[in-house]
GROMACS .gro file of C-alpha atoms in nm:
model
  378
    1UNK     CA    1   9.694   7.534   8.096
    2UNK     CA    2   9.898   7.501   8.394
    3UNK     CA    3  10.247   7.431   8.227
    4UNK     CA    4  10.185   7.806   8.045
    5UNK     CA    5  10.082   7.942   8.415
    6UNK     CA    6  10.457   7.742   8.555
    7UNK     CA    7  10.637   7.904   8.259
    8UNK     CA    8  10.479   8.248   8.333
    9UNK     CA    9  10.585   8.270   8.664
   10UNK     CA   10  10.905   8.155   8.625
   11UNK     CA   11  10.970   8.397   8.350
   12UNK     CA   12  10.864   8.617   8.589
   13UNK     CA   13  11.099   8.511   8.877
   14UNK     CA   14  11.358   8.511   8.663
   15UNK     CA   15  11.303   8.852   8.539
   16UNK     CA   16  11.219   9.079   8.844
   17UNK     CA   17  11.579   8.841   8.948
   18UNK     CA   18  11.767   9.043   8.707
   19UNK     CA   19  11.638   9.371   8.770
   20UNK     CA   20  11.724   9.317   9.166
   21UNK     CA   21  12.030   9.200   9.045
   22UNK     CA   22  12.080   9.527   8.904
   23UNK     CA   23  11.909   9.751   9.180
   24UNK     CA   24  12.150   9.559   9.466
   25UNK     CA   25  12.459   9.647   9.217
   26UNK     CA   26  12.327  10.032   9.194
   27UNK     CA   27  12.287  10.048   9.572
   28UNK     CA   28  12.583   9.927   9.655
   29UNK     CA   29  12.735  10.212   9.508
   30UNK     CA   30  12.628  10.477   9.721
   31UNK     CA   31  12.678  10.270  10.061
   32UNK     CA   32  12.947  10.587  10.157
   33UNK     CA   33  13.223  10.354  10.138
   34UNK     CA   34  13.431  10.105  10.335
   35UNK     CA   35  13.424  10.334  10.637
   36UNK     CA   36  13.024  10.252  10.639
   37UNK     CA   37  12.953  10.035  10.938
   38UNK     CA   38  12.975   9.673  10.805
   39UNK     CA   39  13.076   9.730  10.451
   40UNK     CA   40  13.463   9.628  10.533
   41UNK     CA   41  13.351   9.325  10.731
   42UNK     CA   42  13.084   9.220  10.471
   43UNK     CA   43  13.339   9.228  10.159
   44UNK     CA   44  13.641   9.044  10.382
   45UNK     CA   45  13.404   8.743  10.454
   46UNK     CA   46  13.265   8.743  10.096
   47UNK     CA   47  13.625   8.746   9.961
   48UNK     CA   48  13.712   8.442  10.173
   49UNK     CA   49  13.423   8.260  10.050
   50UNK     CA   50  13.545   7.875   9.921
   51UNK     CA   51  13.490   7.529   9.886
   52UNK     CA   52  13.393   7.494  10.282
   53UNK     CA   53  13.156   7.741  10.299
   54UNK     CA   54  12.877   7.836  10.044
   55UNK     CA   55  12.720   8.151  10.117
   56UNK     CA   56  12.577   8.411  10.382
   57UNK     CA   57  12.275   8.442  10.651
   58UNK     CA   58  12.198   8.849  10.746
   59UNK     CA   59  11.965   8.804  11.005
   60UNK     CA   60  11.824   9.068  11.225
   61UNK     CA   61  11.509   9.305  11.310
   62UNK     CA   62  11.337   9.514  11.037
   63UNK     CA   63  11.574   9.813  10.954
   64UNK     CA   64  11.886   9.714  11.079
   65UNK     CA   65  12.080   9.702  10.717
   66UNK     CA   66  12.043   9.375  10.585
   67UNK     CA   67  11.931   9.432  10.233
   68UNK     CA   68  12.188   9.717  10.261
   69UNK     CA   69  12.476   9.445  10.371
   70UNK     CA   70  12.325   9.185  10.127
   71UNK     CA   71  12.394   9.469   9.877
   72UNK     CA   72  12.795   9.458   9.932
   73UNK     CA   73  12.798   9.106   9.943
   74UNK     CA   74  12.656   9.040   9.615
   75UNK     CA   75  12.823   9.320   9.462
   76UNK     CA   76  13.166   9.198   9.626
   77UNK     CA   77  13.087   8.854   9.492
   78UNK     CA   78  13.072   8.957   9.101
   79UNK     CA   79  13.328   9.151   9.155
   80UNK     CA   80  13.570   8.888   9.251
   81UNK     CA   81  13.391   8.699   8.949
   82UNK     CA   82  13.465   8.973   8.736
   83UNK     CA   83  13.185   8.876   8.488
   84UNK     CA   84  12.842   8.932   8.549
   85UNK     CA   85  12.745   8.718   8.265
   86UNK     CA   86  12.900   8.464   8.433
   87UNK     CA   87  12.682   8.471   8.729
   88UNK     CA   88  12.343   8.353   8.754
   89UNK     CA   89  12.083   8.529   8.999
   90UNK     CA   90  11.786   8.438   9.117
   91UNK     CA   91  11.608   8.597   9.395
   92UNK     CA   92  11.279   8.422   9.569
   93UNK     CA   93  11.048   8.586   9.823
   94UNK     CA   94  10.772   8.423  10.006
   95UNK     CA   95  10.499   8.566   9.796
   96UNK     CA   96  10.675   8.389   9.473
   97UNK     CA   97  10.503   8.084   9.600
   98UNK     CA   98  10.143   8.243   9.737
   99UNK     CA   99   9.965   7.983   9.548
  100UNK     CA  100   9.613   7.967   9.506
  101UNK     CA  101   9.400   7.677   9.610
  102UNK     CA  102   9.276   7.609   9.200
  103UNK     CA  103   9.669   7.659   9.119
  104UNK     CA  104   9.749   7.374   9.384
  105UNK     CA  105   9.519   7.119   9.213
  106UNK     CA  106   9.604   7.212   8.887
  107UNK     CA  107   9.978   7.118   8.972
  108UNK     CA  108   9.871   6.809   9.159
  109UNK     CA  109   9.728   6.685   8.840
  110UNK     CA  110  10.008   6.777   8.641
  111UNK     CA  111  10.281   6.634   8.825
  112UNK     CA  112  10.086   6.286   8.827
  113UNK     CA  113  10.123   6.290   8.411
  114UNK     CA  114  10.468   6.335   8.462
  115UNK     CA  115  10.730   6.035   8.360
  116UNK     CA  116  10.869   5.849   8.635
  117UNK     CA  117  11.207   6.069   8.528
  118UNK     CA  118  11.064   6.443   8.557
  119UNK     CA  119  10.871   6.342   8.852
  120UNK     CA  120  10.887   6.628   9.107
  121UNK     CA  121  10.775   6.579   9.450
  122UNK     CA  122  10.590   6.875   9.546
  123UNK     CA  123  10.495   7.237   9.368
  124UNK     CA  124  10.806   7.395   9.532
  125UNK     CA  125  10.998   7.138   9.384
  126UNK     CA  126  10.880   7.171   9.016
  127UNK     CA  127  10.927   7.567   9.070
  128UNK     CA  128  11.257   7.587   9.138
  129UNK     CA  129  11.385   7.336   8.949
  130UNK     CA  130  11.225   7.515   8.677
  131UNK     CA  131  11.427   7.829   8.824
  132UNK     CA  132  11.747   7.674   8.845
  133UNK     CA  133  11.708   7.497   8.454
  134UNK     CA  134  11.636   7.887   8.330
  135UNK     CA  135  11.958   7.977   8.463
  136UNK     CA  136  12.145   7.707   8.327
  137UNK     CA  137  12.017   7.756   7.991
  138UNK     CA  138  12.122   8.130   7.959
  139UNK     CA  139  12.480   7.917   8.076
  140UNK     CA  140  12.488   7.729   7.795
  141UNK     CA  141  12.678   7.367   7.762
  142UNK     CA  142  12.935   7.594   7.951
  143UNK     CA  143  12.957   7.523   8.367
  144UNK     CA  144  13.346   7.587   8.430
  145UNK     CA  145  13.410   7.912   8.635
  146UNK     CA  146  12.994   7.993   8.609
  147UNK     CA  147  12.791   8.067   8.931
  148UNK     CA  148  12.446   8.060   9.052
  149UNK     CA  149  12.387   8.266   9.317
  150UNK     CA  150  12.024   8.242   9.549
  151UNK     CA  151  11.917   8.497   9.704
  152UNK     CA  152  11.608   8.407  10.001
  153UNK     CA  153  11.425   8.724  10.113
  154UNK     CA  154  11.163   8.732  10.372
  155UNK     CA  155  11.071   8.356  10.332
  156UNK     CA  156  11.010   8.317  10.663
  157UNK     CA  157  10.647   8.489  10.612
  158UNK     CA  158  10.557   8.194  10.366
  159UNK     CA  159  10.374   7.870  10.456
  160UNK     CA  160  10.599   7.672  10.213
  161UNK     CA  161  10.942   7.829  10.398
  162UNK     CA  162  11.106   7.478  10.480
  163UNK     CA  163  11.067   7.375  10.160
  164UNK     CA  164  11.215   7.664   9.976
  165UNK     CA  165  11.469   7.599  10.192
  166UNK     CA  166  11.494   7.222  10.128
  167UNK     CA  167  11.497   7.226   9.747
  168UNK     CA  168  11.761   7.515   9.703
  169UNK     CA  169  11.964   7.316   9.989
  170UNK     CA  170  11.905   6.990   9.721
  171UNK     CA  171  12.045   7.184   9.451
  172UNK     CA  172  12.311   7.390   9.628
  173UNK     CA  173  12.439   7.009   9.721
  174UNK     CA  174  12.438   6.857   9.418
  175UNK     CA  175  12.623   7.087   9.245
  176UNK     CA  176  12.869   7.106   9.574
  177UNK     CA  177  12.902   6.744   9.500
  178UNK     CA  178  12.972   6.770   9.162
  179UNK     CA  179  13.272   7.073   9.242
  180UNK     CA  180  13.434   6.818   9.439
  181UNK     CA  181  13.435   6.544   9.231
  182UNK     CA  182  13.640   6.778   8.983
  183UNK     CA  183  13.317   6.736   8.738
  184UNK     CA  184  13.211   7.025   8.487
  185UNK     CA  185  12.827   6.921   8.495
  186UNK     CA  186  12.729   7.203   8.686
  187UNK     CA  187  12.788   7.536   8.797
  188UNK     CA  188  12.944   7.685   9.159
  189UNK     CA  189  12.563   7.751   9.394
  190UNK     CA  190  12.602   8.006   9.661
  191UNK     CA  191  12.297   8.123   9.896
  192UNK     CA  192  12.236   8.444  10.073
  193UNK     CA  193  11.974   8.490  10.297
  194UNK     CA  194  11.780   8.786  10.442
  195UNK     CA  195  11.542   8.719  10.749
  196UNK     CA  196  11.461   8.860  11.092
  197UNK     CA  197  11.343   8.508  11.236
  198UNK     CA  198  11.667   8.280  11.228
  199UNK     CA  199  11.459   8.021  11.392
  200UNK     CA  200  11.304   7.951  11.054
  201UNK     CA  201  11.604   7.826  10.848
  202UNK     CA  202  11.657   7.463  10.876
  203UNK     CA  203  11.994   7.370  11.006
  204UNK     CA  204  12.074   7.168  10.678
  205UNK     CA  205  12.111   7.510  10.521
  206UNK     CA  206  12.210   7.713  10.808
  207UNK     CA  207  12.504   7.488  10.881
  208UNK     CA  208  12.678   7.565  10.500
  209UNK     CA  209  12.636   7.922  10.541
  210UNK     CA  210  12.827   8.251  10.746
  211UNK     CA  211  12.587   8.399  10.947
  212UNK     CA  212  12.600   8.777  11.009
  213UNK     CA  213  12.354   8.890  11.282
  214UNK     CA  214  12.268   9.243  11.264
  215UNK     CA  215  12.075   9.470  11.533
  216UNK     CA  216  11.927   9.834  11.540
  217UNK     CA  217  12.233  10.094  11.540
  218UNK     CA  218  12.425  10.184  11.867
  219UNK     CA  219  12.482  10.558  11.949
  220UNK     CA  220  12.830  10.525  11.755
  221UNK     CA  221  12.692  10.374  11.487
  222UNK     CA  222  12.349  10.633  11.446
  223UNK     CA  223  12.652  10.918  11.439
  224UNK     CA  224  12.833  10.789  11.209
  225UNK     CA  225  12.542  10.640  10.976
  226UNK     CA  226  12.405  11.007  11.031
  227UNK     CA  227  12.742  11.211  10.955
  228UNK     CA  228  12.769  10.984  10.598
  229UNK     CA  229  12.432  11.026  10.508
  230UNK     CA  230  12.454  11.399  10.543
  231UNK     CA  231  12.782  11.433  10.353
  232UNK     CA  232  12.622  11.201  10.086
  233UNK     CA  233  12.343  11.391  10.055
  234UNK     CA  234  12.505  11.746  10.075
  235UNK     CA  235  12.265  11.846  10.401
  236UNK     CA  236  12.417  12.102  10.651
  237UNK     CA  237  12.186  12.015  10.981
  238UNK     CA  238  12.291  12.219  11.317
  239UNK     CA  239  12.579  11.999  11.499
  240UNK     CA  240  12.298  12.062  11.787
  241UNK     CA  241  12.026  11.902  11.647
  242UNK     CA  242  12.245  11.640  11.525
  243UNK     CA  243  12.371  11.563  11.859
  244UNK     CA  244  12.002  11.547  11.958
  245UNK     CA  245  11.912  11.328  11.681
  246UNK     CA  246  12.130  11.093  11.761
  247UNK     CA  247  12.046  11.052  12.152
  248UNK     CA  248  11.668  11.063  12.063
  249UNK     CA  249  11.694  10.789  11.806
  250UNK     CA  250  11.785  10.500  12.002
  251UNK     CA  251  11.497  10.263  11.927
  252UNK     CA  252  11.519  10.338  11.535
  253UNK     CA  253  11.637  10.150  11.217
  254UNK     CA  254  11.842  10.282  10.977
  255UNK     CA  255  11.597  10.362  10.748
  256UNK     CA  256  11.366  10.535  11.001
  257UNK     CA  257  11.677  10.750  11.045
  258UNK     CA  258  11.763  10.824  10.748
  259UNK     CA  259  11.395  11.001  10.685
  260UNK     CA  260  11.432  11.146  11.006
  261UNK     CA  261  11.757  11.379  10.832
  262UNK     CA  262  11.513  11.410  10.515
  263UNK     CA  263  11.290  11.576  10.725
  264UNK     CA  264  11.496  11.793  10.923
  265UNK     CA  265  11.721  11.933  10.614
  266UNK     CA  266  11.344  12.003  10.490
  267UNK     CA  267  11.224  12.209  10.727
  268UNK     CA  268  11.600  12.333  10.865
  269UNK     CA  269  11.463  12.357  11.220
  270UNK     CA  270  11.679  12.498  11.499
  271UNK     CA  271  11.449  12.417  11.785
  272UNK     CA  272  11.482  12.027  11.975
  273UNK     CA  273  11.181  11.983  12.076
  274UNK     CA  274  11.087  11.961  11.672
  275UNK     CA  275  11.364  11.668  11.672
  276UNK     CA  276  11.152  11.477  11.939
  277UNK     CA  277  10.863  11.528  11.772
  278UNK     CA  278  10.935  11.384  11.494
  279UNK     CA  279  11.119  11.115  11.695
  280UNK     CA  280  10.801  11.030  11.886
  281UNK     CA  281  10.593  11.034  11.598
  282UNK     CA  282  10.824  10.774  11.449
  283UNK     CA  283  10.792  10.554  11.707
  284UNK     CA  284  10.394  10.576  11.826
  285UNK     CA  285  10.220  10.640  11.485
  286UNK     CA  286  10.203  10.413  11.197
  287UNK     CA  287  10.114  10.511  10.818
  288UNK     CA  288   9.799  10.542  10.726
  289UNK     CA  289   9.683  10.506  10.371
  290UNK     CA  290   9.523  10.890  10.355
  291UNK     CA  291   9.652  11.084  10.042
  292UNK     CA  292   9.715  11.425  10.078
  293UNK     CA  293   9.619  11.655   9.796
  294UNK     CA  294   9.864  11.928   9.636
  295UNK     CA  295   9.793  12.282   9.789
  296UNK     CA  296   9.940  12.635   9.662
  297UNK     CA  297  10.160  12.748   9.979
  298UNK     CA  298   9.971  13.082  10.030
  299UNK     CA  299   9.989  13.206  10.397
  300UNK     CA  300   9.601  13.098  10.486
  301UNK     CA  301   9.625  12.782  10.370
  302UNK     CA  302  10.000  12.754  10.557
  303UNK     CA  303   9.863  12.870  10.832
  304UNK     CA  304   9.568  12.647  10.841
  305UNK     CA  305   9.761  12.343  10.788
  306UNK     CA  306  10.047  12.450  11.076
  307UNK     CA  307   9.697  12.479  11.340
  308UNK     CA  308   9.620  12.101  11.240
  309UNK     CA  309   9.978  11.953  11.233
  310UNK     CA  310  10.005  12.110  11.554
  311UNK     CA  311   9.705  11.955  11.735
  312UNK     CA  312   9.761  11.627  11.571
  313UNK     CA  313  10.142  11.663  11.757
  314UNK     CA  314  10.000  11.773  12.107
  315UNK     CA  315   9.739  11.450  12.084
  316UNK     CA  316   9.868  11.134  12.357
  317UNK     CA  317   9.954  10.874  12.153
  318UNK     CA  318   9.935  10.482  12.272
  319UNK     CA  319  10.231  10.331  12.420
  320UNK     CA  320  10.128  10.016  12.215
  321UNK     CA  321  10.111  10.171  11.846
  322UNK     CA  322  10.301   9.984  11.555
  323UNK     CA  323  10.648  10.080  11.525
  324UNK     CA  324  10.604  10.095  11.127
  325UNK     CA  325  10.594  10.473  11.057
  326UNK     CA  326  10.826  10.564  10.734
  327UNK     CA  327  10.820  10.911  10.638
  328UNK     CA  328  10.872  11.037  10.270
  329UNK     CA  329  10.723  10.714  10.174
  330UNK     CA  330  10.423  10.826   9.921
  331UNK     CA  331  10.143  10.567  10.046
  332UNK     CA  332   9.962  10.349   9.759
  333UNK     CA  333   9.739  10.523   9.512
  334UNK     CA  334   9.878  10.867   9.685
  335UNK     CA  335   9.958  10.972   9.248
  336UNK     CA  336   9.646  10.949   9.145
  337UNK     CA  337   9.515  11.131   9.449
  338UNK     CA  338   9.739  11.405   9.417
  339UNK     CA  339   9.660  11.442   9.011
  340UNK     CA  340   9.325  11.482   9.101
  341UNK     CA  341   9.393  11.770   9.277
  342UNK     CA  342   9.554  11.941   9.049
  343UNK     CA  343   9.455  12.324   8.959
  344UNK     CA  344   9.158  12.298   9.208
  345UNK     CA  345   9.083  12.527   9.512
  346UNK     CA  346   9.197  12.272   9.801
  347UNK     CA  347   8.905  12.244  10.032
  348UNK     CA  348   9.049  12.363  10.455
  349UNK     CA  349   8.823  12.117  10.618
  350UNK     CA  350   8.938  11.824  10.412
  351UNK     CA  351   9.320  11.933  10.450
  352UNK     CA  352   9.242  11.907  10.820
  353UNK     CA  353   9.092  11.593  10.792
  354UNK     CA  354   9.407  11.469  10.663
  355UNK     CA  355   9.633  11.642  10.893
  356UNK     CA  356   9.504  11.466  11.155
  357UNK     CA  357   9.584  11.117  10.989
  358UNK     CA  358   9.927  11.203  10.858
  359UNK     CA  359  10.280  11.216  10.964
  360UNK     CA  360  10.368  11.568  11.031
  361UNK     CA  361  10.632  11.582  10.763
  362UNK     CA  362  10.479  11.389  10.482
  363UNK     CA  363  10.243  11.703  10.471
  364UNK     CA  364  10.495  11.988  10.512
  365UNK     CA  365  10.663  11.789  10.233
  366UNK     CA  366  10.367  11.756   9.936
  367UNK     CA  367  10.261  12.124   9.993
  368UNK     CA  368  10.495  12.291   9.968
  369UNK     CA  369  10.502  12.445  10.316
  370UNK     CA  370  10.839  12.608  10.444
  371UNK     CA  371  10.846  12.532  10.843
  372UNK     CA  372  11.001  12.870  10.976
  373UNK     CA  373  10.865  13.110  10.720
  374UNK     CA  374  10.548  12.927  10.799
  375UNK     CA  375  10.558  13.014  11.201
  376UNK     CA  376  10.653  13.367  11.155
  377UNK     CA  377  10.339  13.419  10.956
  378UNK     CA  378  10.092  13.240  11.257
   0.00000   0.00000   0.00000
């Protein structure tokens, strides 16, 4: 029973690898080129990646561009390959290894059957060697000029983080070992890493790998993110509230940014104060999990909706809120909400209701409402 629950989840792992394999490859793409921030930087280092040195660490806050960076590096490193088949990925999260207490026992008791040969020390262990035999298997009896490459996302958040670390560092070396010894056993392992608490990666891994440290965009680096992200998206924004945009947004991530432009290409606002608005409501209010049904745009209902947005604006918010807002992101569950709205009369009250819960934009954006036409009529 729990050899088919291992080889479930590491079919698993090794599936929802390959289709972040192939979302990092497709995002790469549109990264605006190598006049984007740290693209140029990111593919040098990757292309001088050798013997001495096996990998990367992006670390920095949330937002600041590191799955974006991580991205160019992996895309930069098949590249150089120039075979994807000859690369083996596997990316692990923290929440690959959210084990449950019946799942610990049941590996406990496994492992103890084992011969003294396939012994593995702990559950970590068994996973990822598990992981790494996968890959080699698609390989083949083939190793020469074939690479794994490990990708470690947000495994800082999991209780079993040093160990991750400690097994892919035990693999990464042995097949180090074996490049230097000239031997064909195994493939070339590199490791990338993702985290925003550097603390957490032991030094025996840190110590074999570049680190790039990354922090929340600087006022040059906000007007040029913004100027590329408007070309790339075909937006023409006011060069005034652009300007204002960028000296409002100094305490934002990229990505908070980027639906910042969303918004105001949406609503093609003139006026500043709208820009620090939305800036403020960025930084003070988090998401909440409300859905927000689908309303025809007729002038009463518009006009309704405008009065709520507008007193949920003028409300004090706390200094201390989350700074976790993302607008244009649909919350959980928000489909099935909005489906069940469909073809009925929307009810004012409740629209109110959810004004008062939502990000100003979010609702401007699901119903349709046009932000100037919209004023004119109030």
């Amino acid at each position: 029973m729990y050899k088919d629950i291992l080889n479930e989840n590491v079919k698993f792992i090794l599936k929802k690898s390959e289709l972040e394999r192939k979302k990092l490859m497709d995002k790469a793409k549109f990264l605006f080129g190598d006049g984007f921030l740290w693209n140029s930087i990111v593919k040098k280092i990757v292309s001088q990646i050798s013997i001495s040195c096996g990998g990367m660490v992006f670390a920095g806050p949330e937002g600041c561009g590191k799955h974006s960076a991580a991205a160019v590096a992996i895309s930069e490193f098949i590249n150089i390959v120039n075979n994807p088949d000859n690369v083996g990925f596997l990316y692990l999260t923290g929440s690959d290894f959210n084990f449950n207490e019946q799942i610990v026992d049941a590996d406990t008791k496994y492992r103890s059957e084992l011969k003294d040969e396939d012994y593995c020390y702990d559950i970590i262990h068994l996973h990822i060697e598990s992981l790494i035999n996968g890959i080699l298997d698609e390989f083949g009896d083939v190793f020469n000029n074939k690479f794994i490459v490990v990708m470690l996302d947000d495994i800082q958040k999991s209780e079993y983080c040093e160990l991750i670390c400690k097994w892919v560092a035990y693999n990464y070396n042995i097949m180090r070992l074996a490049y230097f010894e000239g031997s064909k056993e195994y493939p070339r392992m590199f490791v990338f890493i993702l985290t925003d608490d550097l603390s957490k990666i032991p030094h025996f891994l840190r110590e074999e790998l570049i680190l790039h440290k990354m922090d929340l965009p600087d006022e040059s680096e906000r007007k040029l993110f913004i100027s590329n992200y408007c070309k790339f998206k075909v937006y023409s924004l006011d060069e005034k509230i652009i300007d204002v945009l960028i000296n409002e947004s100094a305490n934002l991530n990229y990505m908070e940014i980027k639906d910042l432009v969303d918004a105001l290409s949406g609503i093609k606002t003139t006026d500043e104060n709208v820009v620090k608005k939305l800036v403020k409501t960025m930084l003070l209010r988090p998401m909440k999990n409300v859905g927000v049904p689908v309303v025809n745009s007729g002038a009463g209902d518009s006009v309704a909706l405008l009065t709520a947005v507008n007193e949920m604006m003028d409300k004090k918010f706390a200094e201390n809120q989350p700074h976790q807002l993302i607008l244009n992101n649909i919350p959980d569950g928000m489909d099935s909400d909005m489906q069940g709205f469909a073809g009925e009369r929307p009810d004012p009250e409740r629209i109110k209701e959810d004004a008062k819960n939502q990000p100003w934009n979010d609702i401007l954006k699901y119903v349709g409402v046009d932000f100037d036409e919209t004023v004119n009529q109030s």
